[in-house]
PDB file of C-alpha atoms in Angstrom:
ATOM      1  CA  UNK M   1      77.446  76.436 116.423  1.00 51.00           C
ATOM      2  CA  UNK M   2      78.444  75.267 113.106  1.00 62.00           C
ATOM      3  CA  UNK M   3      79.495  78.231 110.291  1.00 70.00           C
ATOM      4  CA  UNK M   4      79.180  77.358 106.726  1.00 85.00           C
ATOM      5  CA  UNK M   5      81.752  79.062 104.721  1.00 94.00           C
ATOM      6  CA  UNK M   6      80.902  79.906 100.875  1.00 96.00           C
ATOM      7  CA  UNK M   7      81.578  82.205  98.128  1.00 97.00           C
ATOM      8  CA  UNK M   8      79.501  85.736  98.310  1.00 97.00           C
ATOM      9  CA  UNK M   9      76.650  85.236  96.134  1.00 95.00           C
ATOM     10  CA  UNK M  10      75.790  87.845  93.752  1.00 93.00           C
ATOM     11  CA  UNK M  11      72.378  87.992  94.969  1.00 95.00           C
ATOM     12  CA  UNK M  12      73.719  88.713  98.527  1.00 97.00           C
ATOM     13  CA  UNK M  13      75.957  92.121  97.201  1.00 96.00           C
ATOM     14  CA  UNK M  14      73.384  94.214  98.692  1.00 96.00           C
ATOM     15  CA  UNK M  15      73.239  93.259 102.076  1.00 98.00           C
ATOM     16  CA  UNK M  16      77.128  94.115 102.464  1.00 98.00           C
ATOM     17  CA  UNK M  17      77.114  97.641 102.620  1.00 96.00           C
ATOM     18  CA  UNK M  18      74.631  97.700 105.468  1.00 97.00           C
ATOM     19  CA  UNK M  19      75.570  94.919 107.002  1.00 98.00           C
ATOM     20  CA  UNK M  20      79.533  95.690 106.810  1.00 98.00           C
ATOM     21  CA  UNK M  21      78.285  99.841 107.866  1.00 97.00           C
ATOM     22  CA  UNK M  22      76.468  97.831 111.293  1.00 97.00           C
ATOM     23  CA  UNK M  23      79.649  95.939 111.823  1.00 97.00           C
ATOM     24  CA  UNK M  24      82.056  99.288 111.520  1.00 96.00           C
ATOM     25  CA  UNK M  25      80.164 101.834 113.888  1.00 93.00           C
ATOM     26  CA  UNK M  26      82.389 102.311 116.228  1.00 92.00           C
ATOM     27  CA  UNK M  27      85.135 101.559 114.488  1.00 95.00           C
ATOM     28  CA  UNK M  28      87.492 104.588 115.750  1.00 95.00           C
ATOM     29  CA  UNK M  29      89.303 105.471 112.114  1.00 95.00           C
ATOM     30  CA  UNK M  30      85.690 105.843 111.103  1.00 94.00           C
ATOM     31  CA  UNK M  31      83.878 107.591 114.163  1.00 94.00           C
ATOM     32  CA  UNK M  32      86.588 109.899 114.619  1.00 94.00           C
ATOM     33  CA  UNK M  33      86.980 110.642 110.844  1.00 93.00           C
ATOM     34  CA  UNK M  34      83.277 110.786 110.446  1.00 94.00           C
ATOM     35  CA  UNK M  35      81.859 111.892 113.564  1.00 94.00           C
ATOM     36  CA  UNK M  36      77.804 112.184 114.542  1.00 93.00           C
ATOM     37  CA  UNK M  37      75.356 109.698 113.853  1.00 94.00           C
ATOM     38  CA  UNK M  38      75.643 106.655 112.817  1.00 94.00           C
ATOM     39  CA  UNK M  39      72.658 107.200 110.262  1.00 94.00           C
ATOM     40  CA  UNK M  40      74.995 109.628 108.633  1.00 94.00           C
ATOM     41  CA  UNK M  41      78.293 107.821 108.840  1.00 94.00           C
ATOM     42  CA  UNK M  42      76.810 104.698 107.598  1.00 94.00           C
ATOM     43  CA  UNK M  43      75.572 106.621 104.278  1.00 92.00           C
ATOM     44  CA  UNK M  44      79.359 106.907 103.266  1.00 92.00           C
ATOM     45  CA  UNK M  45      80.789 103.630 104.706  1.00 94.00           C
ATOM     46  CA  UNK M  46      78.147 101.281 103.387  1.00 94.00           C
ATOM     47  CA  UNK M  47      79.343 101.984  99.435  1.00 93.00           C
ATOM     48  CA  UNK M  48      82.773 102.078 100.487  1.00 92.00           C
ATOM     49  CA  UNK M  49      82.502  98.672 101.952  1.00 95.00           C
ATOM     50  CA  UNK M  50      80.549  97.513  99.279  1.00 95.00           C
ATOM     51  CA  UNK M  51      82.925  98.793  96.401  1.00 94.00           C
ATOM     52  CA  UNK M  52      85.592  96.768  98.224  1.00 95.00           C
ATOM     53  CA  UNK M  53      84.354  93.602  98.595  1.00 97.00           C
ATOM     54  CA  UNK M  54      83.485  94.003  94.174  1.00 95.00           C
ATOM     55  CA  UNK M  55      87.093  94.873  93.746  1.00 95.00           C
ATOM     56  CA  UNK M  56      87.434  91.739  95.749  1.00 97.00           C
ATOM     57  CA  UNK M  57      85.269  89.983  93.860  1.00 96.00           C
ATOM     58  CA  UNK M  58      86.856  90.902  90.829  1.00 95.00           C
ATOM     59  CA  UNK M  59      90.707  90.379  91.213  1.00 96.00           C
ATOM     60  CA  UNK M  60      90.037  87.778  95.031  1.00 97.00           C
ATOM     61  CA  UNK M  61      88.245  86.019  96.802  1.00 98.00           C
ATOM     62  CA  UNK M  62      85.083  87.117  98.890  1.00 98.00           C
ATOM     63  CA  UNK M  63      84.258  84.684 102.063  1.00 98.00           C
ATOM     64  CA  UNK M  64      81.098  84.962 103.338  1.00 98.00           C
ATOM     65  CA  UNK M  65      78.678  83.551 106.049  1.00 97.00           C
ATOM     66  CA  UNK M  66      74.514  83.603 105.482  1.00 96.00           C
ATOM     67  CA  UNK M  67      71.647  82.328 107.493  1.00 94.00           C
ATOM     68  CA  UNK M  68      68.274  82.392 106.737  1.00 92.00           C
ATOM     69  CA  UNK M  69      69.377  84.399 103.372  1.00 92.00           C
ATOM     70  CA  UNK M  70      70.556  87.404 105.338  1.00 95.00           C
ATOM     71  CA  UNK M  71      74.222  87.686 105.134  1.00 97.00           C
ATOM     72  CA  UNK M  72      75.681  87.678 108.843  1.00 97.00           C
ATOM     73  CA  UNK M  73      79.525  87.913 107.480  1.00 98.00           C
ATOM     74  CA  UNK M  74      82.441  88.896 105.631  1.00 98.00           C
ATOM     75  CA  UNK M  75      86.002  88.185 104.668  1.00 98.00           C
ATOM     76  CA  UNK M  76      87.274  90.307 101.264  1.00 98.00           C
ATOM     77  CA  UNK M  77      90.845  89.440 100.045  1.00 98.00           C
ATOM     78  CA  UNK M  78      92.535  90.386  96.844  1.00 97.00           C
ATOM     79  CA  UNK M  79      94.751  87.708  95.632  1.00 97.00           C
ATOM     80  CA  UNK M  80      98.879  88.241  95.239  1.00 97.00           C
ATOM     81  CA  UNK M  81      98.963  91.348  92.175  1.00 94.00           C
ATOM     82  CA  UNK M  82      95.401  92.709  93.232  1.00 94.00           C
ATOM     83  CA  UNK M  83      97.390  95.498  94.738  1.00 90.00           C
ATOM     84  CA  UNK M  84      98.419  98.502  94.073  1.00 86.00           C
ATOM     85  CA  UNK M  85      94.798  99.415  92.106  1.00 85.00           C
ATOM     86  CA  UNK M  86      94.492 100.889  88.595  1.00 83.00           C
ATOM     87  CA  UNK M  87      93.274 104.281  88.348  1.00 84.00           C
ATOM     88  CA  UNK M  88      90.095 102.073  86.357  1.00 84.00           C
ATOM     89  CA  UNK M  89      89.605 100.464  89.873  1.00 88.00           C
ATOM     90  CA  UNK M  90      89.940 103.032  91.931  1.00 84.00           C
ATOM     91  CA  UNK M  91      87.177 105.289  89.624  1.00 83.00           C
ATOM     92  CA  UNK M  92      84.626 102.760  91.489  1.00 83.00           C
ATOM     93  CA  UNK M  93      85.412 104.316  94.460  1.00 83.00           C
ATOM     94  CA  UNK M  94      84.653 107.699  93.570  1.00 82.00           C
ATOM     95  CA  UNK M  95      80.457 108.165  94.788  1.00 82.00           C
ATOM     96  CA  UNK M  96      81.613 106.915  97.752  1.00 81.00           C
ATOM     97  CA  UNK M  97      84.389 110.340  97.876  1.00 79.00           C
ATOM     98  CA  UNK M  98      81.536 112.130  96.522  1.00 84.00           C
ATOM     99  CA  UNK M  99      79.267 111.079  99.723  1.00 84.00           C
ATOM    100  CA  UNK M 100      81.461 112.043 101.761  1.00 83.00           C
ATOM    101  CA  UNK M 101      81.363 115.431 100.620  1.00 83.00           C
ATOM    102  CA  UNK M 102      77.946 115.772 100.790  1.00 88.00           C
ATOM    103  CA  UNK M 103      77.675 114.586 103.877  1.00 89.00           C
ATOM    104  CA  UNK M 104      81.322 115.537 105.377  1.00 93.00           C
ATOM    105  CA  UNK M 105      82.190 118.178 103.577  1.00 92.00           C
ATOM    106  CA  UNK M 106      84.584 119.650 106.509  1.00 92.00           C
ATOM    107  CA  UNK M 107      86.199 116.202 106.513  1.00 91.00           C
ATOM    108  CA  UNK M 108      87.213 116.200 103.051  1.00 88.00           C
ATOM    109  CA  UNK M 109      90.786 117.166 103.222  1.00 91.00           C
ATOM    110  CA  UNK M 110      91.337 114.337 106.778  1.00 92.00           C
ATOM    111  CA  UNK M 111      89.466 111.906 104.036  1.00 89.00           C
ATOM    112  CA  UNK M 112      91.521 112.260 101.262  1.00 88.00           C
ATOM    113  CA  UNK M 113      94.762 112.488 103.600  1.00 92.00           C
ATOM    114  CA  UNK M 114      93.632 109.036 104.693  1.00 91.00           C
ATOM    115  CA  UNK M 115      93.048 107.222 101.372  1.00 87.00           C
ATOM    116  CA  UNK M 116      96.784 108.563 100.341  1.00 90.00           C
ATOM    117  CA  UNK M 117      98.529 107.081 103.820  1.00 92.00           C
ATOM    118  CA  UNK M 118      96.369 103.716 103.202  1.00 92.00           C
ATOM    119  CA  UNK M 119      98.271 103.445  99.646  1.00 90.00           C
ATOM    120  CA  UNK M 120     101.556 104.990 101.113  1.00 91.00           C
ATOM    121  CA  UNK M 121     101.791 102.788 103.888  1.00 94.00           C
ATOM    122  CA  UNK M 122     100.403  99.536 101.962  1.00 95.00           C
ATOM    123  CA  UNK M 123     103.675  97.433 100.745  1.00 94.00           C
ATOM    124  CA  UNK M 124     103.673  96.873  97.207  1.00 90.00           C
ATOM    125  CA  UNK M 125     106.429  93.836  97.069  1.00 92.00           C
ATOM    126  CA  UNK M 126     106.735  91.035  97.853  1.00 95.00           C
ATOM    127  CA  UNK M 127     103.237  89.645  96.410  1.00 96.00           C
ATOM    128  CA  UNK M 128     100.914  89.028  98.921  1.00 97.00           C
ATOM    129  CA  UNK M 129      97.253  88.663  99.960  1.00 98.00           C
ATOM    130  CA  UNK M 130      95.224  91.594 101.021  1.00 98.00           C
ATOM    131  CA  UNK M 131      92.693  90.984 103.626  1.00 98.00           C
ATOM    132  CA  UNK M 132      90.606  94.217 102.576  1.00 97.00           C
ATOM    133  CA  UNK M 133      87.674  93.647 104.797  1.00 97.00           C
ATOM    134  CA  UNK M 134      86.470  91.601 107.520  1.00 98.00           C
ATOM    135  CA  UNK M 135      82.938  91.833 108.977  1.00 98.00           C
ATOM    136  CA  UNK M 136      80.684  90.638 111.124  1.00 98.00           C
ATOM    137  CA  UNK M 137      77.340  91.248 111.872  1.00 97.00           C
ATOM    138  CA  UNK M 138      76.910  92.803 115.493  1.00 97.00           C
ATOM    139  CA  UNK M 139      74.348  90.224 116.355  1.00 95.00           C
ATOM    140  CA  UNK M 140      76.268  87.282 115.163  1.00 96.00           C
ATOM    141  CA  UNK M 141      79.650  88.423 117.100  1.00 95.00           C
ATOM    142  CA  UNK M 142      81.062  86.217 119.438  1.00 93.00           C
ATOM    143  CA  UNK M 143      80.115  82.910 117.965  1.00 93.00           C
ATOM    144  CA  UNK M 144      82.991  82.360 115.902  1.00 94.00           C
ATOM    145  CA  UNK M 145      82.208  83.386 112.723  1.00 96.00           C
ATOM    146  CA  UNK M 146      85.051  85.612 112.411  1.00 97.00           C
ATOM    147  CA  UNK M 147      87.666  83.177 112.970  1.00 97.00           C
ATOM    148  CA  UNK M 148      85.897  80.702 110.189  1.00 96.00           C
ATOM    149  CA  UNK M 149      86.329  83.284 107.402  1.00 98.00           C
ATOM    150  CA  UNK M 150      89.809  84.099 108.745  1.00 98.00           C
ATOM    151  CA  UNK M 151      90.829  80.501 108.577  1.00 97.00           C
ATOM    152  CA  UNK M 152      89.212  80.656 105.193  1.00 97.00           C
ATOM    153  CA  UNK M 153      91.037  83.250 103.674  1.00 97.00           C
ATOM    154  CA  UNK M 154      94.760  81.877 105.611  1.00 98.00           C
ATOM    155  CA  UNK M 155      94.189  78.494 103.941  1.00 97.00           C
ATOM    156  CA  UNK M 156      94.463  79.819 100.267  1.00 96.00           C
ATOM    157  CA  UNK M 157      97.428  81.951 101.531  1.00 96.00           C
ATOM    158  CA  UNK M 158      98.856  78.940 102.921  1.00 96.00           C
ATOM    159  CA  UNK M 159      98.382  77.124  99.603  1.00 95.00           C
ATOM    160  CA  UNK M 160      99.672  79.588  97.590  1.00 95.00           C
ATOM    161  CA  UNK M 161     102.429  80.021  99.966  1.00 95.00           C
ATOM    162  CA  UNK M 162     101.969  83.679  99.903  1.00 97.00           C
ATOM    163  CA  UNK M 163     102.290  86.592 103.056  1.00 98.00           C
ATOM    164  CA  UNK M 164      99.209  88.522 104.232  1.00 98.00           C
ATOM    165  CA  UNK M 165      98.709  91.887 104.629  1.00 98.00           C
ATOM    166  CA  UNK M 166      95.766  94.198 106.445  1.00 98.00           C
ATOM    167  CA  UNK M 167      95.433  97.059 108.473  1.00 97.00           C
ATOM    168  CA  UNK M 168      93.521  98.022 111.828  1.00 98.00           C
ATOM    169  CA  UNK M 169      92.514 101.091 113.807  1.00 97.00           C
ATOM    170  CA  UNK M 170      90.856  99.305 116.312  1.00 96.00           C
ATOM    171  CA  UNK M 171      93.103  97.639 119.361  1.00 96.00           C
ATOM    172  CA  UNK M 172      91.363  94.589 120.243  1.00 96.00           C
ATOM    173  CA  UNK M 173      91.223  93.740 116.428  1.00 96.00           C
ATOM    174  CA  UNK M 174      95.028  93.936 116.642  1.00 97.00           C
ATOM    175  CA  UNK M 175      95.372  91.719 119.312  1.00 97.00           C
ATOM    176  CA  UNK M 176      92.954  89.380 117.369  1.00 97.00           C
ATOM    177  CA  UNK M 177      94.976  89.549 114.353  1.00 98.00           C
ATOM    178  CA  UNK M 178      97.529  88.608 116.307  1.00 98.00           C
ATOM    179  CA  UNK M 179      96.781  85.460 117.245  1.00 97.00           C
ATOM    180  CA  UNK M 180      96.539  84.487 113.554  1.00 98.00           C
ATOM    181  CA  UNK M 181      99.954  85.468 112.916  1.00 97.00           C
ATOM    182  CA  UNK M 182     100.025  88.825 112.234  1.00 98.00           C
ATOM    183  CA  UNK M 183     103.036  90.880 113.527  1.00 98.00           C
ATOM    184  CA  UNK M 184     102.522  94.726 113.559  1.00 98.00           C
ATOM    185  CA  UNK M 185     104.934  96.043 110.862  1.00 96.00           C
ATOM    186  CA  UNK M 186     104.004 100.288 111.289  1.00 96.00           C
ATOM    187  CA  UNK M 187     102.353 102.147 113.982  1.00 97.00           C
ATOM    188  CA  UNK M 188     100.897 105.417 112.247  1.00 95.00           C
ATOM    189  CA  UNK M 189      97.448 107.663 112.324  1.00 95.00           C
ATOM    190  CA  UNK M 190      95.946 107.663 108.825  1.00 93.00           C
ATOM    191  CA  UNK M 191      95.054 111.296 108.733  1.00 94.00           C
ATOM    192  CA  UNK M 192      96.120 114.088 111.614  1.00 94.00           C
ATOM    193  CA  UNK M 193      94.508 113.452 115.054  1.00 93.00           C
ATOM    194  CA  UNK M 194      92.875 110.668 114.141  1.00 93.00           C
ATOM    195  CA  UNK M 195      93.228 107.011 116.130  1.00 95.00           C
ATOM    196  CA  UNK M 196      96.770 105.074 115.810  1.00 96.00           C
ATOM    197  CA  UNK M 197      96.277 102.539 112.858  1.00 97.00           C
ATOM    198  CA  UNK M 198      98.191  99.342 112.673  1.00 98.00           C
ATOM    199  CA  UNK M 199      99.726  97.594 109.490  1.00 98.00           C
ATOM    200  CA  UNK M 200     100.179  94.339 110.374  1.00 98.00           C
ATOM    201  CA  UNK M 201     101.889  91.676 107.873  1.00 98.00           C
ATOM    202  CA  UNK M 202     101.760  87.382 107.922  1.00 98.00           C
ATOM    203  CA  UNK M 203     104.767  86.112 106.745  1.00 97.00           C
ATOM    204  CA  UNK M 204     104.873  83.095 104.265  1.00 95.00           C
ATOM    205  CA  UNK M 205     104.884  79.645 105.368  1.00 86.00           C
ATOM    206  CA  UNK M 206     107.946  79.015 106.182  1.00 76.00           C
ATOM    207  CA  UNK M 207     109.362  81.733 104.409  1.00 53.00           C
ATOM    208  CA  UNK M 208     109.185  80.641 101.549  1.00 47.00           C
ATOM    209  CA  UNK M 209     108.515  82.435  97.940  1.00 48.00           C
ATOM    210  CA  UNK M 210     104.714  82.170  96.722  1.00 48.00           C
ATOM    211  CA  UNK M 211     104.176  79.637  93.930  1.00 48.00           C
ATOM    212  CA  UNK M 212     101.757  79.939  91.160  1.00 49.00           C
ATOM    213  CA  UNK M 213      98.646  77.132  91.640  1.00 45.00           C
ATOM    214  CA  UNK M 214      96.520  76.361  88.442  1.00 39.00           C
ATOM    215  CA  UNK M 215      94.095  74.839  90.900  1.00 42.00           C
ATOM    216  CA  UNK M 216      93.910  77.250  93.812  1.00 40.00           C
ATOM    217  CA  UNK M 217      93.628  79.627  91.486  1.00 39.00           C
ATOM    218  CA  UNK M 218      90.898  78.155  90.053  1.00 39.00           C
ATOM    219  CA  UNK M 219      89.557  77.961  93.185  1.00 39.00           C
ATOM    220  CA  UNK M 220      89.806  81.564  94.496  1.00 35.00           C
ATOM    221  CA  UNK M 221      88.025  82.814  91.096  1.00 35.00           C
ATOM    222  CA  UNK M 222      85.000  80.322  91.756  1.00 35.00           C
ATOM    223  CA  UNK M 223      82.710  78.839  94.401  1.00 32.00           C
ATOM    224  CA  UNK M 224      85.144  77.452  97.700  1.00 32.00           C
TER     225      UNK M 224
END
């Protein structure tokens, strides 16, 4: 099956949080941080998910895949200096925190223990790309689309002759990750008893230092 890859339309920004929530249900750090239904769990991750991919969209590049109008995937990065956050940026984040209050209150402290490991445990130098988010739709899983938006994303890194950087709770998405390069940097559990979580780093082509790119960074602000 051919995947078109293109630039996440404005007009497609609500689709992600539902879309990405579908795609993260059993996604252990989640379930286990957020047990019950997924009804419930998905009222918190969806505007997570969707505040990061317009943080992405703001200081990256957001990948996406759509058929028939319905998006059917993801692939968020912030560009080398998106990260750390300003405390501006991370003020979007804050109804999601507040839904998870409401609807997690006994999680709160587990929640809040995670967000400051994610940061912790995040490198800050050298400048790299951040693959925030990856998602695809349960239905559209196994066809490929997954690896199109990776190779998406690893091209501009590649250009740019930056590292990559991204972190997984979930095993199999290691091993995936894996095959793109990725080599697991730090084993650690994002909040206590929760699932082990993986930071995982790409190395620069060749090892060599990222260059600045008038025209790929023209390109990651705009349309692919």
């Amino acid at each position: 099956m051919s995947v078109s890859i293109e630039s996440l339309r404005p007009e497609l920004l609500g689709q992600v949080g539902p879309m990405c929530a579908r795609a993260f249900d059993d996604y252990p750090f989640l379930a286990e941080l957020f047990p019950g239904p997924s009804e419930r769990r998905a009222r918190v991750s969806a505007g997570f998910y969707r505040a990061t991919v317009e943080d992405c969209l703001a200081h990256g590049v957001v990948h996406a895949t759509v058929e028939d109008g319905q998006l059917t995937g993801v692939a968020a990065w912030l560009r080398p200096g998106g990260f750390p956050q300003s405390l501006g940026r991370q003020a979007v984040f804050l109804p999601t925190v507040w839904a998870g209050l409401r609807y997690f209150p006994r999680r709160a402290r587990l929640a809040l223990q995670a967000l400051a490991r994610l940061e912790r445990y995040h490198p800050h130098t050298p400048p790299h790309w951040y693959l925030a988010t990856i998602a695809v739709d349960p239905a559209h899983q196994g066809k490929g689309v997954g690896a199109r938006l990776m190779r998406a994303g690893l091209a501009l890194a590649e250009e740019t002759r930056a590292p990559c950087f991204l972190e997984t709770a979930k095993a199999s998405n290691r091993d995936w990750y894996q095959g793109f390069g990725f080599d697991t940097q730090r084993t650690e559990p994002c909040f206590d008893g929760g699932p082990p979580q993986w930071f995982m780093w790409r190395p620069a082509p060749a090892d060599e230092a990222p260059r600045e790119d008038a025209e790929v960074a023209r390109r990651t602000s705009g349309a692919l």
